[in-house]
């Protein structure tokens, strides 16, 4: 369990006391976990007396982390907070997507209550839903806090922070401001404390040369619509992070609904029996990683829970949702493999990547 001192130590930059980093380089970054980190940092800054009287605090980044920190600091009082965001709106990453979903605790699955719908945060709380609904709920409460905090909390959208320069124990924050009409102005302002809540960035929109790839967070980024009417739709999903795995399912499904998939698995009767073996596999994978070794999740899952997954009806459930004629090819940086080695979707026509690409070219 971390205490306030640990939180300060974990987010400080040793060479620059007074500058804090909010989770940008951590693992397990989710909307919810970043809000929790922000609340912990807000508490720790007060508890550890890191905020001089009437401190001027610059929070850089208007995502989940920056918004939550700015609101929490302003509500505690005694400080003036300015929240800088380079985009035109706060929470720009989540945008207005109706098909991408946020579930506050689902990353804890298969632990109990992972499908609990409420974030249960003391401020800027939200419940499971589409990205647009979550964004609206959080922004609604943020504006209420902003009104209550009056001039202790100001928001500066369209401000790109370009430099932070230490000067006599304070910081000069330089920015480019986009004025109405698009003109850019350069300016700077002095602060006592600076918090970097700049996230870990977004996907490369031009990962495939000559192709504009929509972001995960845009509805256009959900695989599917573009192949409507194609009798033999073929997808290559590259990357096995959570986004890649979700899009693998989206590509495979005739009607993809993220919430149905989450509920269909997390709330399936008897699924908790998989918890022990799944957590044991996680522990083995972490141990392998700490020794610099790779870990074959696919084989481990197949051996430990393959039969149980079939017996629970999860395979049939996915099979019933398959897109007719779909061919899926799944690759990641370390290995190339066909989808049926990863999750047992046996009704799909799955070929190893190399063979699949040859076939697709015929
Ligand atoms: C493809 C993808 C899929 C994801 N899927 C999920 C998911 O399903 N569930 C989930 O919970 N999380 C998911 N995440 C993680 C997601 O990043 C976090 O949930 C959440 O957005 C983190 O909030 P944050 O405030 O730390 O960072 P961000 O949301 O990235 O916010 C950082 C903000 O800082 C701003 N900024 C950066 N640099 C500057 C600068 N120099 N000046 C001014 N402003 C600046 C950015 O514009 C941005 O608005 C996903 C991330 C990606 C990229």
CSV table of C-alpha atoms and ligand atoms in Angstrom, one decimal:
chain,number,residue,atom,x,y,z
A,1,UNK,CA,0.0,0.0,0.0
A,2,UNK,CA,1.5,3.3,-1.0
A,3,UNK,CA,1.5,6.3,1.4
A,4,UNK,CA,1.7,10.0,0.6
A,5,UNK,CA,5.5,10.0,0.8
A,6,UNK,CA,5.7,7.2,-1.7
A,7,UNK,CA,3.3,9.0,-4.0
A,8,UNK,CA,5.4,12.1,-4.0
A,9,UNK,CA,8.6,10.2,-4.5
A,10,UNK,CA,7.1,8.2,-7.4
A,11,UNK,CA,5.9,11.3,-9.3
A,12,UNK,CA,8.7,13.7,-8.6
A,13,UNK,CA,11.6,14.6,-10.9
A,14,UNK,CA,14.6,14.6,-8.6
A,15,UNK,CA,16.5,17.2,-10.6
A,16,UNK,CA,13.6,19.6,-10.5
A,17,UNK,CA,11.8,19.7,-7.2
A,18,UNK,CA,8.3,21.1,-7.8
A,19,UNK,CA,7.7,19.3,-11.1
A,20,UNK,CA,5.6,16.1,-10.9
A,21,UNK,CA,4.7,13.5,-13.5
A,22,UNK,CA,1.3,11.9,-13.4
A,23,UNK,CA,1.5,8.3,-14.5
A,24,UNK,CA,2.8,9.0,-18.0
A,25,UNK,CA,5.5,6.3,-17.7
A,26,UNK,CA,3.6,3.8,-15.5
A,27,UNK,CA,2.1,0.5,-16.6
A,28,UNK,CA,-1.6,-0.2,-16.3
A,29,UNK,CA,-2.7,3.2,-17.5
A,30,UNK,CA,-6.5,3.3,-17.7
A,31,UNK,CA,-8.9,6.2,-17.5
A,32,UNK,CA,-9.9,5.1,-14.0
A,33,UNK,CA,-6.3,4.4,-12.8
A,34,UNK,CA,-5.2,7.8,-13.9
A,35,UNK,CA,-8.0,9.4,-12.0
A,36,UNK,CA,-6.9,7.5,-8.9
A,37,UNK,CA,-3.3,8.5,-9.4
A,38,UNK,CA,-4.4,12.1,-9.7
A,39,UNK,CA,-6.5,12.0,-6.5
A,40,UNK,CA,-3.6,10.4,-4.6
A,41,UNK,CA,-1.2,13.0,-5.8
A,42,UNK,CA,-3.6,15.9,-4.9
A,43,UNK,CA,-3.9,14.4,-1.4
A,44,UNK,CA,-0.1,13.8,-1.1
A,45,UNK,CA,0.8,17.3,-2.1
A,46,UNK,CA,-1.3,18.7,0.7
A,47,UNK,CA,-0.4,16.1,3.2
A,48,UNK,CA,3.3,16.5,2.6
A,49,UNK,CA,3.1,20.3,2.6
A,50,UNK,CA,4.4,20.6,-1.0
A,51,UNK,CA,2.2,23.5,-1.9
A,52,UNK,CA,3.3,26.9,-0.7
A,53,UNK,CA,0.6,29.3,0.5
A,54,UNK,CA,-1.4,30.5,-2.5
A,55,UNK,CA,0.6,28.3,-4.8
A,56,UNK,CA,0.2,28.8,-8.5
A,57,UNK,CA,-0.1,25.3,-10.0
A,58,UNK,CA,0.2,24.5,-13.8
A,59,UNK,CA,-1.4,21.2,-14.7
A,60,UNK,CA,-0.4,20.3,-18.3
A,61,UNK,CA,-2.8,18.0,-20.1
A,62,UNK,CA,-6.6,18.0,-20.0
A,63,UNK,CA,-7.1,14.2,-20.0
A,64,UNK,CA,-8.5,12.1,-17.2
A,65,UNK,CA,-5.5,12.6,-15.1
A,66,UNK,CA,-5.0,16.4,-15.5
A,67,UNK,CA,-8.7,17.1,-15.1
A,68,UNK,CA,-9.0,15.1,-11.9
A,69,UNK,CA,-5.9,16.6,-10.4
A,70,UNK,CA,-6.9,20.1,-11.3
A,71,UNK,CA,-10.4,19.6,-9.8
A,72,UNK,CA,-9.1,18.0,-6.6
A,73,UNK,CA,-6.5,20.7,-6.0
A,74,UNK,CA,-9.0,23.5,-6.6
A,75,UNK,CA,-11.5,22.0,-4.3
A,76,UNK,CA,-9.1,21.6,-1.4
A,77,UNK,CA,-8.4,25.4,-1.6
A,78,UNK,CA,-5.4,27.6,-1.0
A,79,UNK,CA,-4.1,27.2,-4.5
A,80,UNK,CA,-4.7,28.6,-7.9
A,81,UNK,CA,-4.8,26.0,-10.7
A,82,UNK,CA,-4.4,26.5,-14.4
A,83,UNK,CA,-5.2,23.5,-16.6
A,84,UNK,CA,-3.5,23.6,-20.0
A,85,UNK,CA,-4.7,21.5,-22.9
A,86,UNK,CA,-3.4,21.7,-26.5
A,87,UNK,CA,-6.6,20.4,-28.1
A,88,UNK,CA,-9.7,22.5,-28.5
A,89,UNK,CA,-11.6,20.5,-25.9
A,90,UNK,CA,-10.9,18.7,-22.7
A,91,UNK,CA,-10.7,14.8,-22.7
A,92,UNK,CA,-9.9,15.0,-26.4
A,93,UNK,CA,-8.6,11.4,-26.7
A,94,UNK,CA,-12.0,9.8,-25.9
A,95,UNK,CA,-13.7,12.2,-28.3
A,96,UNK,CA,-17.2,11.5,-29.2
A,97,UNK,CA,-17.0,7.7,-29.7
A,98,UNK,CA,-20.3,5.8,-29.2
A,99,UNK,CA,-18.8,2.4,-30.0
A,100,UNK,CA,-15.7,2.5,-27.8
A,101,UNK,CA,-16.4,1.7,-24.2
A,102,UNK,CA,-14.9,2.5,-20.8
A,103,UNK,CA,-15.4,0.2,-17.9
A,104,UNK,CA,-13.8,1.4,-14.7
A,105,UNK,CA,-12.7,-1.9,-13.2
A,106,UNK,CA,-12.6,-4.4,-16.0
A,107,UNK,CA,-8.8,-4.5,-16.1
A,108,UNK,CA,-9.0,-6.2,-12.7
A,109,UNK,CA,-10.9,-9.2,-14.2
A,110,UNK,CA,-11.0,-12.0,-13.2
A,111,UNK,CA,-11.0,-10.6,-9.7
A,112,UNK,CA,-14.4,-10.1,-8.1
A,113,UNK,CA,-16.4,-7.0,-8.9
A,114,UNK,CA,-14.4,-6.2,-12.1
A,115,UNK,CA,-17.7,-5.7,-13.8
A,116,UNK,CA,-18.9,-3.2,-11.2
A,117,UNK,CA,-20.3,-0.4,-13.2
A,118,UNK,CA,-19.5,2.6,-11.0
A,119,UNK,CA,-16.0,4.0,-10.7
A,120,UNK,CA,-16.9,5.1,-7.1
A,121,UNK,CA,-14.6,8.1,-7.1
A,122,UNK,CA,-15.1,10.9,-4.7
A,123,UNK,CA,-15.2,13.4,-7.6
A,124,UNK,CA,-15.6,13.2,-11.3
A,125,UNK,CA,-17.3,9.9,-10.9
A,126,UNK,CA,-18.7,7.9,-13.8
A,127,UNK,CA,-20.3,4.6,-14.7
A,128,UNK,CA,-19.5,2.1,-17.5
A,129,UNK,CA,-20.6,3.4,-20.9
A,130,UNK,CA,-19.6,4.6,-24.3
A,131,UNK,CA,-16.6,7.0,-24.4
A,132,UNK,CA,-18.9,9.9,-25.2
A,133,UNK,CA,-21.2,9.2,-22.2
A,134,UNK,CA,-18.2,8.9,-19.8
A,135,UNK,CA,-16.7,12.0,-21.2
A,136,UNK,CA,-19.9,14.0,-20.8
A,137,UNK,CA,-20.5,12.8,-17.3
A,138,UNK,CA,-16.9,13.7,-16.2
A,139,UNK,CA,-17.0,17.1,-18.0
A,140,UNK,CA,-20.4,17.9,-16.5
A,141,UNK,CA,-19.1,17.5,-12.9
A,142,UNK,CA,-15.9,19.2,-13.8
A,143,UNK,CA,-17.8,22.4,-14.9
A,144,UNK,CA,-19.7,22.3,-11.7
A,145,UNK,CA,-16.4,22.2,-9.7
A,146,UNK,CA,-15.0,24.9,-11.9
A,147,UNK,CA,-18.0,27.2,-11.1
A,148,UNK,CA,-17.7,26.4,-7.4
A,149,UNK,CA,-13.9,27.0,-7.4
A,150,UNK,CA,-14.4,30.4,-9.3
A,151,UNK,CA,-11.0,31.9,-10.1
A,152,UNK,CA,-9.0,29.2,-8.3
A,153,UNK,CA,-9.4,26.9,-11.4
A,154,UNK,CA,-9.0,28.1,-15.0
A,155,UNK,CA,-8.9,26.1,-18.1
A,156,UNK,CA,-6.7,27.0,-21.1
A,157,UNK,CA,-7.6,24.9,-24.1
A,158,UNK,CA,-5.7,25.4,-27.4
A,159,UNK,CA,-2.5,26.0,-25.4
A,160,UNK,CA,0.5,23.9,-26.4
A,161,UNK,CA,3.1,23.9,-23.7
A,162,UNK,CA,6.5,24.2,-25.4
A,163,UNK,CA,8.9,24.6,-22.5
A,164,UNK,CA,9.2,24.6,-18.7
A,165,UNK,CA,12.2,26.5,-17.5
A,166,UNK,CA,13.3,26.5,-13.8
A,167,UNK,CA,14.0,29.9,-12.5
A,168,UNK,CA,14.8,30.8,-8.9
A,169,UNK,CA,12.8,27.9,-7.4
A,170,UNK,CA,9.8,28.6,-9.7
A,171,UNK,CA,9.0,27.6,-13.3
A,172,UNK,CA,8.4,29.6,-16.4
A,173,UNK,CA,5.9,27.7,-18.5
A,174,UNK,CA,6.0,28.7,-22.2
A,175,UNK,CA,3.2,28.0,-24.5
A,176,UNK,CA,1.8,28.6,-28.0
A,177,UNK,CA,-1.7,29.7,-27.9
A,178,UNK,CA,-4.1,29.4,-30.8
A,179,UNK,CA,-6.2,32.5,-31.0
A,180,UNK,CA,-9.6,32.7,-32.7
A,181,UNK,CA,-9.0,32.7,-36.4
A,182,UNK,CA,-6.1,30.2,-36.1
A,183,UNK,CA,-3.2,32.7,-35.5
A,184,UNK,CA,-0.6,31.4,-33.0
A,185,UNK,CA,0.7,33.5,-30.2
A,186,UNK,CA,3.7,32.7,-28.0
A,187,UNK,CA,3.6,33.6,-24.3
A,188,UNK,CA,4.7,32.4,-20.9
A,189,UNK,CA,3.6,32.4,-17.3
A,190,UNK,CA,5.3,31.8,-13.9
A,191,UNK,CA,4.2,28.9,-11.6
A,192,UNK,CA,5.3,27.5,-8.3
A,193,UNK,CA,4.4,23.9,-9.1
A,194,UNK,CA,4.1,22.1,-12.4
A,195,UNK,CA,2.3,18.8,-13.0
A,196,UNK,CA,2.8,16.9,-16.3
A,197,UNK,CA,-0.3,14.9,-17.1
A,198,UNK,CA,0.4,14.6,-20.8
A,199,UNK,CA,-0.5,10.9,-21.2
A,200,UNK,CA,1.4,8.5,-23.3
A,201,UNK,CA,0.3,9.8,-26.6
A,202,UNK,CA,-1.8,8.5,-29.4
A,203,UNK,CA,-1.3,6.0,-32.2
A,204,UNK,CA,0.5,6.9,-35.3
A,205,UNK,CA,-2.2,8.0,-37.7
A,206,UNK,CA,-0.1,7.2,-40.7
A,207,UNK,CA,1.3,3.8,-39.6
A,208,UNK,CA,0.6,2.4,-43.0
A,209,UNK,CA,2.2,4.6,-45.6
A,210,UNK,CA,-0.4,6.4,-47.7
A,211,UNK,CA,-3.3,5.4,-45.4
A,212,UNK,CA,-4.9,7.6,-42.9
A,213,UNK,CA,-5.6,5.2,-40.0
A,214,UNK,CA,-8.4,6.4,-37.7
A,215,UNK,CA,-7.7,6.4,-34.0
A,216,UNK,CA,-8.9,3.6,-31.7
A,217,UNK,CA,-11.1,6.2,-30.1
A,218,UNK,CA,-13.0,7.2,-33.2
A,219,UNK,CA,-16.0,5.1,-34.3
A,220,UNK,CA,-14.4,4.9,-37.7
A,221,UNK,CA,-11.5,3.1,-36.1
A,222,UNK,CA,-13.8,0.1,-35.1
A,223,UNK,CA,-13.2,-2.6,-37.8
A,224,UNK,CA,-16.3,-3.6,-39.6
A,225,UNK,CA,-18.3,-1.2,-41.6
A,226,UNK,CA,-15.7,-0.9,-44.4
A,227,UNK,CA,-16.2,-4.5,-45.5
A,228,UNK,CA,-20.0,-4.6,-45.5
A,229,UNK,CA,-21.1,-6.7,-48.5
A,230,UNK,CA,-17.7,-8.4,-48.9
A,231,UNK,CA,-18.3,-12.2,-49.0
A,232,UNK,CA,-14.8,-13.0,-47.7
A,233,UNK,CA,-13.7,-10.2,-45.5
A,234,UNK,CA,-10.0,-10.5,-44.5
A,235,UNK,CA,-8.4,-8.7,-41.6
A,236,UNK,CA,-4.9,-8.5,-40.4
A,237,UNK,CA,-4.7,-7.4,-36.8
A,238,UNK,CA,-1.2,-6.4,-35.8
A,239,UNK,CA,-0.4,-6.0,-32.1
A,240,UNK,CA,-1.6,-8.0,-29.1
A,241,UNK,CA,-2.2,-5.2,-26.6
A,242,UNK,CA,-5.7,-4.8,-25.2
A,243,UNK,CA,-6.7,-2.5,-28.2
A,244,UNK,CA,-5.5,-5.1,-30.7
A,245,UNK,CA,-7.4,-7.9,-28.9
A,246,UNK,CA,-10.6,-5.9,-28.8
A,247,UNK,CA,-10.3,-5.1,-32.5
A,248,UNK,CA,-9.6,-8.7,-33.3
A,249,UNK,CA,-13.0,-9.5,-31.7
A,250,UNK,CA,-14.6,-6.5,-33.5
A,251,UNK,CA,-13.3,-7.8,-36.8
A,252,UNK,CA,-14.5,-11.3,-36.1
A,253,UNK,CA,-18.0,-10.3,-35.0
A,254,UNK,CA,-21.0,-9.7,-37.3
A,255,UNK,CA,-22.4,-7.2,-34.8
A,256,UNK,CA,-19.7,-6.0,-32.4
A,257,UNK,CA,-21.0,-4.6,-29.2
A,258,UNK,CA,-18.2,-4.1,-26.7
A,259,UNK,CA,-20.6,-4.2,-23.7
A,260,UNK,CA,-22.1,-7.5,-24.8
A,261,UNK,CA,-18.7,-9.0,-25.1
A,262,UNK,CA,-17.6,-7.8,-21.6
A,263,UNK,CA,-20.9,-8.9,-20.0
A,264,UNK,CA,-21.0,-12.2,-21.9
A,265,UNK,CA,-17.7,-13.2,-20.5
A,266,UNK,CA,-17.4,-11.5,-17.1
A,267,UNK,CA,-21.0,-12.4,-16.1
A,268,UNK,CA,-21.1,-15.9,-17.5
A,269,UNK,CA,-22.2,-18.4,-14.9
A,270,UNK,CA,-19.3,-20.5,-13.7
A,271,UNK,CA,-16.6,-18.2,-15.2
A,272,UNK,CA,-15.1,-17.5,-11.8
A,273,UNK,CA,-13.8,-21.0,-11.8
A,274,UNK,CA,-11.2,-19.7,-14.3
A,275,UNK,CA,-9.9,-17.1,-11.9
A,276,UNK,CA,-7.3,-19.3,-10.1
A,277,UNK,CA,-5.7,-20.6,-13.2
A,278,UNK,CA,-5.7,-17.2,-15.0
A,279,UNK,CA,-4.1,-15.5,-12.0
A,280,UNK,CA,-1.5,-18.3,-11.8
A,281,UNK,CA,-0.7,-17.7,-15.5
A,282,UNK,CA,-0.3,-13.9,-14.8
A,283,UNK,CA,2.1,-14.7,-12.0
A,284,UNK,CA,4.1,-17.0,-14.2
A,285,UNK,CA,4.2,-14.4,-17.0
A,286,UNK,CA,5.4,-11.7,-14.6
A,287,UNK,CA,8.1,-14.0,-13.2
A,288,UNK,CA,9.3,-14.8,-16.7
A,289,UNK,CA,9.3,-11.0,-17.6
A,290,UNK,CA,11.3,-10.2,-14.5
A,291,UNK,CA,13.9,-12.7,-15.7
A,292,UNK,CA,13.9,-11.1,-19.1
A,293,UNK,CA,12.2,-14.1,-20.7
A,294,UNK,CA,9.3,-14.3,-23.0
A,295,UNK,CA,6.1,-16.1,-22.1
A,296,UNK,CA,3.8,-18.1,-24.3
A,297,UNK,CA,0.3,-17.0,-23.1
A,298,UNK,CA,-1.4,-19.0,-25.9
A,299,UNK,CA,-0.1,-22.3,-24.8
A,300,UNK,CA,-0.5,-21.5,-21.2
A,301,UNK,CA,-4.2,-20.6,-21.6
A,302,UNK,CA,-4.8,-23.6,-23.8
A,303,UNK,CA,-3.3,-26.0,-21.3
A,304,UNK,CA,-4.7,-24.5,-18.2
A,305,UNK,CA,-8.3,-23.5,-19.2
A,306,UNK,CA,-8.9,-24.6,-22.8
A,307,UNK,CA,-11.3,-27.4,-21.9
A,308,UNK,CA,-13.1,-25.3,-19.3
A,309,UNK,CA,-13.6,-22.4,-21.7
A,310,UNK,CA,-15.3,-24.8,-24.1
A,311,UNK,CA,-17.4,-26.4,-21.4
A,312,UNK,CA,-18.6,-23.0,-20.2
A,313,UNK,CA,-20.0,-22.4,-23.7
A,314,UNK,CA,-17.7,-19.4,-24.4
A,315,UNK,CA,-16.5,-20.9,-27.6
A,316,UNK,CA,-20.1,-21.5,-28.8
A,317,UNK,CA,-21.0,-18.0,-27.8
A,318,UNK,CA,-18.2,-16.4,-29.9
A,319,UNK,CA,-18.9,-18.8,-32.7
A,320,UNK,CA,-22.5,-17.7,-32.8
A,321,UNK,CA,-21.4,-14.1,-33.3
A,322,UNK,CA,-18.9,-14.7,-36.1
A,323,UNK,CA,-19.0,-12.6,-39.2
A,324,UNK,CA,-19.8,-14.9,-42.1
A,325,UNK,CA,-16.8,-15.8,-44.2
A,326,UNK,CA,-14.4,-13.8,-42.1
A,327,UNK,CA,-10.6,-14.6,-42.2
A,328,UNK,CA,-8.5,-13.2,-39.5
A,329,UNK,CA,-4.8,-13.0,-39.3
A,330,UNK,CA,-3.2,-11.9,-36.1
A,331,UNK,CA,0.4,-10.9,-35.6
A,332,UNK,CA,2.5,-9.4,-32.9
A,333,UNK,CA,6.1,-8.2,-32.8
A,334,UNK,CA,7.5,-11.5,-31.4
A,335,UNK,CA,5.6,-14.1,-33.2
A,336,UNK,CA,3.2,-14.5,-36.1
A,337,UNK,CA,0.3,-16.8,-35.5
A,338,UNK,CA,-3.2,-17.6,-36.8
A,339,UNK,CA,-6.1,-16.5,-34.6
A,340,UNK,CA,-7.2,-20.1,-33.8
A,341,UNK,CA,-4.0,-20.5,-31.8
A,342,UNK,CA,-5.0,-17.6,-29.6
A,343,UNK,CA,-8.7,-18.0,-28.9
A,344,UNK,CA,-10.5,-21.0,-30.0
A,345,UNK,CA,-12.8,-19.5,-32.7
A,346,UNK,CA,-12.9,-22.7,-34.6
A,347,UNK,CA,-15.6,-21.7,-37.0
A,348,UNK,CA,-13.4,-19.1,-38.6
A,349,UNK,CA,-11.2,-20.0,-41.5
A,350,UNK,CA,-7.8,-19.3,-40.0
A,351,UNK,CA,-4.5,-19.7,-41.6
A,352,UNK,CA,-1.0,-18.8,-40.6
A,353,UNK,CA,-0.2,-15.3,-41.6
A,354,UNK,CA,2.2,-16.1,-44.4
A,355,UNK,CA,-0.1,-18.6,-46.0
A,356,UNK,CA,-3.1,-16.3,-45.4
A,357,UNK,CA,-1.5,-13.4,-47.2
A,358,UNK,CA,-0.6,-15.7,-50.1
A,359,UNK,CA,-4.2,-17.0,-50.2
A,360,UNK,CA,-5.6,-13.4,-50.0
A,361,UNK,CA,-3.6,-12.5,-53.0
A,362,UNK,CA,-5.0,-15.2,-55.2
B,1,LIG,C1,-5.3,3.2,-28.5
B,1,LIG,C2,-5.6,3.3,-27.1
B,1,LIG,C3,-6.6,2.6,-26.5
B,1,LIG,C4,-6.9,2.7,-25.1
B,1,LIG,N1,-7.9,2.0,-24.6
B,1,LIG,C5,-8.2,2.2,-23.3
B,1,LIG,C6,-9.4,1.6,-22.7
B,1,LIG,O1,-10.1,0.8,-23.4
B,1,LIG,N2,-9.7,1.9,-21.4
B,1,LIG,C7,-9.0,2.8,-20.7
B,1,LIG,O2,-9.3,3.0,-19.5
B,1,LIG,N3,-7.9,3.4,-21.2
B,1,LIG,C8,-7.5,3.1,-22.5
B,1,LIG,N4,-6.4,3.7,-23.0
B,1,LIG,C9,-5.5,4.5,-22.1
B,1,LIG,C10,-5.9,6.0,-22.1
B,1,LIG,O3,-4.8,6.6,-22.6
B,1,LIG,C11,-6.3,6.4,-20.7
B,1,LIG,O4,-7.5,5.8,-20.3
B,1,LIG,C12,-6.5,7.9,-20.5
B,1,LIG,O5,-6.7,8.6,-21.7
B,1,LIG,C13,-5.3,8.4,-19.8
B,1,LIG,O6,-5.5,9.7,-19.4
B,1,LIG,P1,-4.3,10.7,-19.2
B,1,LIG,O7,-4.9,12.0,-18.7
B,1,LIG,O8,-3.2,10.1,-18.5
B,1,LIG,O9,-3.8,10.9,-20.7
B,1,LIG,P2,-4.5,11.4,-22.0
B,1,LIG,O10,-5.9,11.1,-22.1
B,1,LIG,O11,-3.6,11.1,-23.1
B,1,LIG,O12,-4.4,13.0,-21.8
B,1,LIG,C14,-3.2,13.8,-21.9
B,1,LIG,C15,-3.5,15.1,-22.5
B,1,LIG,O13,-2.4,15.9,-22.5
B,1,LIG,C16,-2.5,16.7,-23.7
B,1,LIG,N5,-1.1,17.2,-24.0
B,1,LIG,C17,0.0,16.4,-24.3
B,1,LIG,N6,1.1,17.2,-24.5
B,1,LIG,C18,0.7,18.5,-24.3
B,1,LIG,C19,1.4,19.7,-24.4
B,1,LIG,N7,2.7,19.8,-24.7
B,1,LIG,N8,0.7,20.9,-24.1
B,1,LIG,C20,-0.7,20.8,-23.8
B,1,LIG,N9,-1.4,19.6,-23.7
B,1,LIG,C21,-0.7,18.5,-23.9
B,1,LIG,C22,-3.0,15.8,-24.7
B,1,LIG,O14,-3.6,16.6,-25.8
B,1,LIG,C23,-4.1,15.0,-23.9
B,1,LIG,O15,-5.3,15.6,-23.9
B,1,LIG,C24,-6.1,3.6,-24.3
B,1,LIG,C25,-5.1,4.4,-25.0
B,1,LIG,C26,-4.9,4.3,-26.3
B,1,LIG,C27,-3.8,5.1,-27.0
